[in-house]
Amino acid sequence: MALAPAVQPLQPAPVGLAPPLRAAVASDRPDVFGSVALAIGHSPLDARWRRVEPGQVGGTVAEFAAGLRALPPRTRLEAVNRYVNRRLRFVDDSRRWGRADVWTGAAQTLRSGLGDCEDYAIAKFALLRAAGVPEHDLYLVVVKDLVRRSDHAVLVARADDRFWLLDNGTEAVTDAEDMQDYRPVLSFSGGRVWTHGYRIAPALTVAAAPAQPAPVRTASLGWVFGSSAAFAH
């Protein structure tokens, strides 16, 4: 007598059946790119973040941001992403400053018209805050680009119950849930910082076990802070 398999093969969904509703995004942490965000007290990048996070924009840039306040949330994201990407020219920190990972404030970056990937993200953070987006809905996210095998930084914004990705590589603002190529390592917003982990799926067994919360494995931080760390695009 054969035992019935513990897990039955998946069957095609009936025609006309609506796809399952996805869970609402967390309101107090950046669970982005399939990760679980874990609040931590400090990180080796805190000093850089504290130096640039309070940055304000002024002049015509502030006027541009103020003019976006009445627009729908995603329209504001698209306008700022496009504005910064067109205004700045990418220059690697090592070429510009002679060393890697020099974070500059939004005003300095926009005034010079030059920046590395984290400078784009910092400028977008400041503009969106000036455009009326709450700071707690904005995150500077340091990621590992799994395709280019390099370090990167992007801005992620919460709007319309989604996390949206604002990247210096494209003018399109995309749903962060659709991005599979980025592995987040650290996120910053205001005075808070998070590292990121991933839920480990439990092994399947024939005998059903009581449901337990899946453990979370945190991302390694070593690649960010080693001597070879550099945001490359």
Short mmCIF file of N, CA and C in Angstrom, two decimals, residues 91-155:
data_model
loop_
_atom_site.label_atom_id
_atom_site.label_comp_id
_atom_site.label_asym_id
_atom_site.label_seq_id
_atom_site.Cartn_x
_atom_site.Cartn_y
_atom_site.Cartn_z
N VAL A 91 28.96 59.88 -11.83
CA VAL A 91 30.41 59.84 -11.71
C VAL A 91 30.75 58.98 -10.50
N ASP A 92 31.56 57.98 -10.70
CA ASP A 92 31.96 57.10 -9.61
C ASP A 92 32.75 57.88 -8.57
N ASP A 93 32.49 57.60 -7.29
CA ASP A 93 33.17 58.31 -6.21
C ASP A 93 34.68 58.19 -6.30
N SER A 94 35.17 57.02 -6.68
CA SER A 94 36.62 56.82 -6.75
C SER A 94 37.26 57.75 -7.76
N ARG A 95 36.58 57.98 -8.86
CA ARG A 95 37.11 58.90 -9.88
C ARG A 95 36.98 60.35 -9.43
N ARG A 96 35.87 60.66 -8.79
CA ARG A 96 35.63 62.06 -8.43
C ARG A 96 36.40 62.50 -7.19
N TRP A 97 36.41 61.64 -6.17
CA TRP A 97 36.99 62.02 -4.89
C TRP A 97 38.29 61.30 -4.57
N GLY A 98 38.62 60.29 -5.36
CA GLY A 98 39.83 59.52 -5.08
C GLY A 98 39.64 58.45 -4.03
N ARG A 99 38.41 58.24 -3.58
CA ARG A 99 38.09 57.18 -2.62
C ARG A 99 36.63 56.80 -2.80
N ALA A 100 36.28 55.62 -2.30
CA ALA A 100 34.93 55.10 -2.51
C ALA A 100 33.97 55.62 -1.44
N ASP A 101 32.68 55.64 -1.82
CA ASP A 101 31.58 55.84 -0.88
C ASP A 101 31.63 57.18 -0.15
N VAL A 102 31.72 58.25 -0.90
CA VAL A 102 31.62 59.60 -0.33
C VAL A 102 30.19 60.06 -0.54
N TRP A 103 29.40 60.13 0.52
CA TRP A 103 28.00 60.52 0.41
C TRP A 103 27.91 62.04 0.49
N THR A 104 27.20 62.64 -0.45
CA THR A 104 27.05 64.10 -0.45
C THR A 104 25.58 64.47 -0.27
N GLY A 105 25.34 65.62 0.34
CA GLY A 105 23.98 66.09 0.57
C GLY A 105 23.28 66.48 -0.71
N ALA A 106 21.96 66.58 -0.63
CA ALA A 106 21.15 66.83 -1.82
C ALA A 106 21.51 68.16 -2.48
N ALA A 107 21.65 69.22 -1.70
CA ALA A 107 21.93 70.54 -2.28
C ALA A 107 23.25 70.54 -3.03
N GLN A 108 24.29 69.96 -2.43
CA GLN A 108 25.60 69.91 -3.08
C GLN A 108 25.54 69.08 -4.35
N THR A 109 24.87 67.95 -4.30
CA THR A 109 24.77 67.08 -5.47
C THR A 109 24.05 67.78 -6.62
N LEU A 110 22.92 68.39 -6.32
CA LEU A 110 22.14 69.04 -7.38
C LEU A 110 22.84 70.29 -7.91
N ARG A 111 23.61 70.94 -7.07
CA ARG A 111 24.35 72.12 -7.51
C ARG A 111 25.49 71.73 -8.46
N SER A 112 26.15 70.61 -8.15
CA SER A 112 27.28 70.17 -8.99
C SER A 112 26.83 69.45 -10.24
N GLY A 113 25.64 68.83 -10.19
CA GLY A 113 25.16 68.05 -11.33
C GLY A 113 25.86 66.72 -11.48
N LEU A 114 26.59 66.29 -10.44
CA LEU A 114 27.34 65.04 -10.47
C LEU A 114 26.99 64.20 -9.25
N GLY A 115 27.06 62.87 -9.41
CA GLY A 115 26.81 62.04 -8.25
C GLY A 115 26.96 60.56 -8.54
N ASP A 116 27.23 59.82 -7.49
CA ASP A 116 27.22 58.36 -7.52
C ASP A 116 25.80 57.91 -7.18
N CYS A 117 25.56 56.60 -7.21
CA CYS A 117 24.18 56.12 -7.06
C CYS A 117 23.55 56.54 -5.74
N GLU A 118 24.33 56.54 -4.64
CA GLU A 118 23.74 56.94 -3.37
C GLU A 118 23.40 58.42 -3.36
N ASP A 119 24.15 59.23 -4.13
CA ASP A 119 23.86 60.66 -4.20
C ASP A 119 22.53 60.91 -4.92
N TYR A 120 22.26 60.14 -5.96
CA TYR A 120 20.95 60.22 -6.62
C TYR A 120 19.84 59.93 -5.61
N ALA A 121 20.01 58.84 -4.85
CA ALA A 121 18.97 58.43 -3.91
C ALA A 121 18.77 59.46 -2.80
N ILE A 122 19.87 60.03 -2.30
CA ILE A 122 19.78 61.04 -1.25
C ILE A 122 19.07 62.29 -1.76
N ALA A 123 19.38 62.69 -3.00
CA ALA A 123 18.71 63.86 -3.58
C ALA A 123 17.21 63.62 -3.75
N LYS A 124 16.83 62.43 -4.19
CA LYS A 124 15.41 62.11 -4.34
C LYS A 124 14.71 62.10 -2.99
N PHE A 125 15.39 61.60 -1.97
CA PHE A 125 14.84 61.60 -0.62
C PHE A 125 14.49 63.02 -0.20
N ALA A 126 15.45 63.95 -0.39
CA ALA A 126 15.25 65.34 0.03
C ALA A 126 14.15 66.02 -0.78
N LEU A 127 14.10 65.77 -2.09
CA LEU A 127 13.08 66.40 -2.92
C LEU A 127 11.69 65.90 -2.58
N LEU A 128 11.56 64.61 -2.37
CA LEU A 128 10.24 64.06 -2.05
C LEU A 128 9.77 64.54 -0.68
N ARG A 129 10.68 64.65 0.25
CA ARG A 129 10.32 65.20 1.56
C ARG A 129 9.84 66.64 1.40
N ALA A 130 10.54 67.42 0.55
CA ALA A 130 10.11 68.80 0.29
C ALA A 130 8.79 68.85 -0.46
N ALA A 131 8.48 67.77 -1.19
CA ALA A 131 7.22 67.71 -1.94
C ALA A 131 6.07 67.20 -1.10
N GLY A 132 6.30 66.99 0.20
CA GLY A 132 5.23 66.61 1.10
C GLY A 132 5.10 65.14 1.40
N VAL A 133 6.04 64.31 0.92
CA VAL A 133 6.00 62.89 1.24
C VAL A 133 6.55 62.71 2.66
N PRO A 134 5.83 62.03 3.54
CA PRO A 134 6.33 61.85 4.91
C PRO A 134 7.67 61.13 4.92
N GLU A 135 8.55 61.59 5.79
CA GLU A 135 9.89 60.99 5.85
C GLU A 135 9.84 59.50 6.14
N HIS A 136 8.86 59.08 6.97
CA HIS A 136 8.81 57.66 7.33
C HIS A 136 8.36 56.78 6.16
N ASP A 137 7.99 57.38 5.04
CA ASP A 137 7.66 56.61 3.84
C ASP A 137 8.81 56.57 2.84
N LEU A 138 9.97 57.09 3.22
CA LEU A 138 11.12 57.16 2.32
C LEU A 138 12.29 56.39 2.93
N TYR A 139 12.98 55.61 2.09
CA TYR A 139 14.10 54.80 2.57
C TYR A 139 15.25 54.84 1.57
N LEU A 140 16.44 55.15 2.07
CA LEU A 140 17.65 54.93 1.30
C LEU A 140 18.06 53.48 1.55
N VAL A 141 18.13 52.69 0.49
CA VAL A 141 18.39 51.26 0.63
C VAL A 141 19.70 50.90 -0.06
N VAL A 142 20.62 50.34 0.71
CA VAL A 142 21.89 49.83 0.18
C VAL A 142 21.67 48.38 -0.20
N VAL A 143 21.98 48.04 -1.45
CA VAL A 143 21.68 46.71 -1.96
C VAL A 143 22.91 46.09 -2.61
N LYS A 144 22.84 44.80 -2.80
CA LYS A 144 23.77 44.07 -3.65
C LYS A 144 23.05 43.78 -4.95
N ASP A 145 23.62 44.24 -6.06
CA ASP A 145 23.06 43.96 -7.39
C ASP A 145 23.56 42.58 -7.80
N LEU A 146 22.65 41.61 -7.85
CA LEU A 146 23.03 40.23 -8.12
C LEU A 146 23.41 40.00 -9.57
N VAL A 147 22.98 40.87 -10.47
CA VAL A 147 23.32 40.72 -11.89
C VAL A 147 24.70 41.30 -12.16
N ARG A 148 24.92 42.54 -11.74
CA ARG A 148 26.21 43.18 -11.96
C ARG A 148 27.25 42.76 -10.93
N ARG A 149 26.79 42.08 -9.88
CA ARG A 149 27.68 41.64 -8.80
C ARG A 149 28.44 42.83 -8.22
N SER A 150 27.69 43.87 -7.91
CA SER A 150 28.29 45.08 -7.37
C SER A 150 27.37 45.71 -6.34
N ASP A 151 27.90 46.64 -5.58
CA ASP A 151 27.14 47.36 -4.57
C ASP A 151 26.35 48.48 -5.25
N HIS A 152 25.22 48.83 -4.68
CA HIS A 152 24.35 49.83 -5.30
C HIS A 152 23.52 50.47 -4.19
N ALA A 153 22.92 51.61 -4.47
CA ALA A 153 22.01 52.27 -3.53
C ALA A 153 20.84 52.85 -4.32
N VAL A 154 19.65 52.73 -3.76
CA VAL A 154 18.43 53.21 -4.42
C VAL A 154 17.54 53.88 -3.38
N LEU A 155 16.52 54.57 -3.87
CA LEU A 155 15.48 55.08 -2.99
C LEU A 155 14.24 54.21 -3.15
#
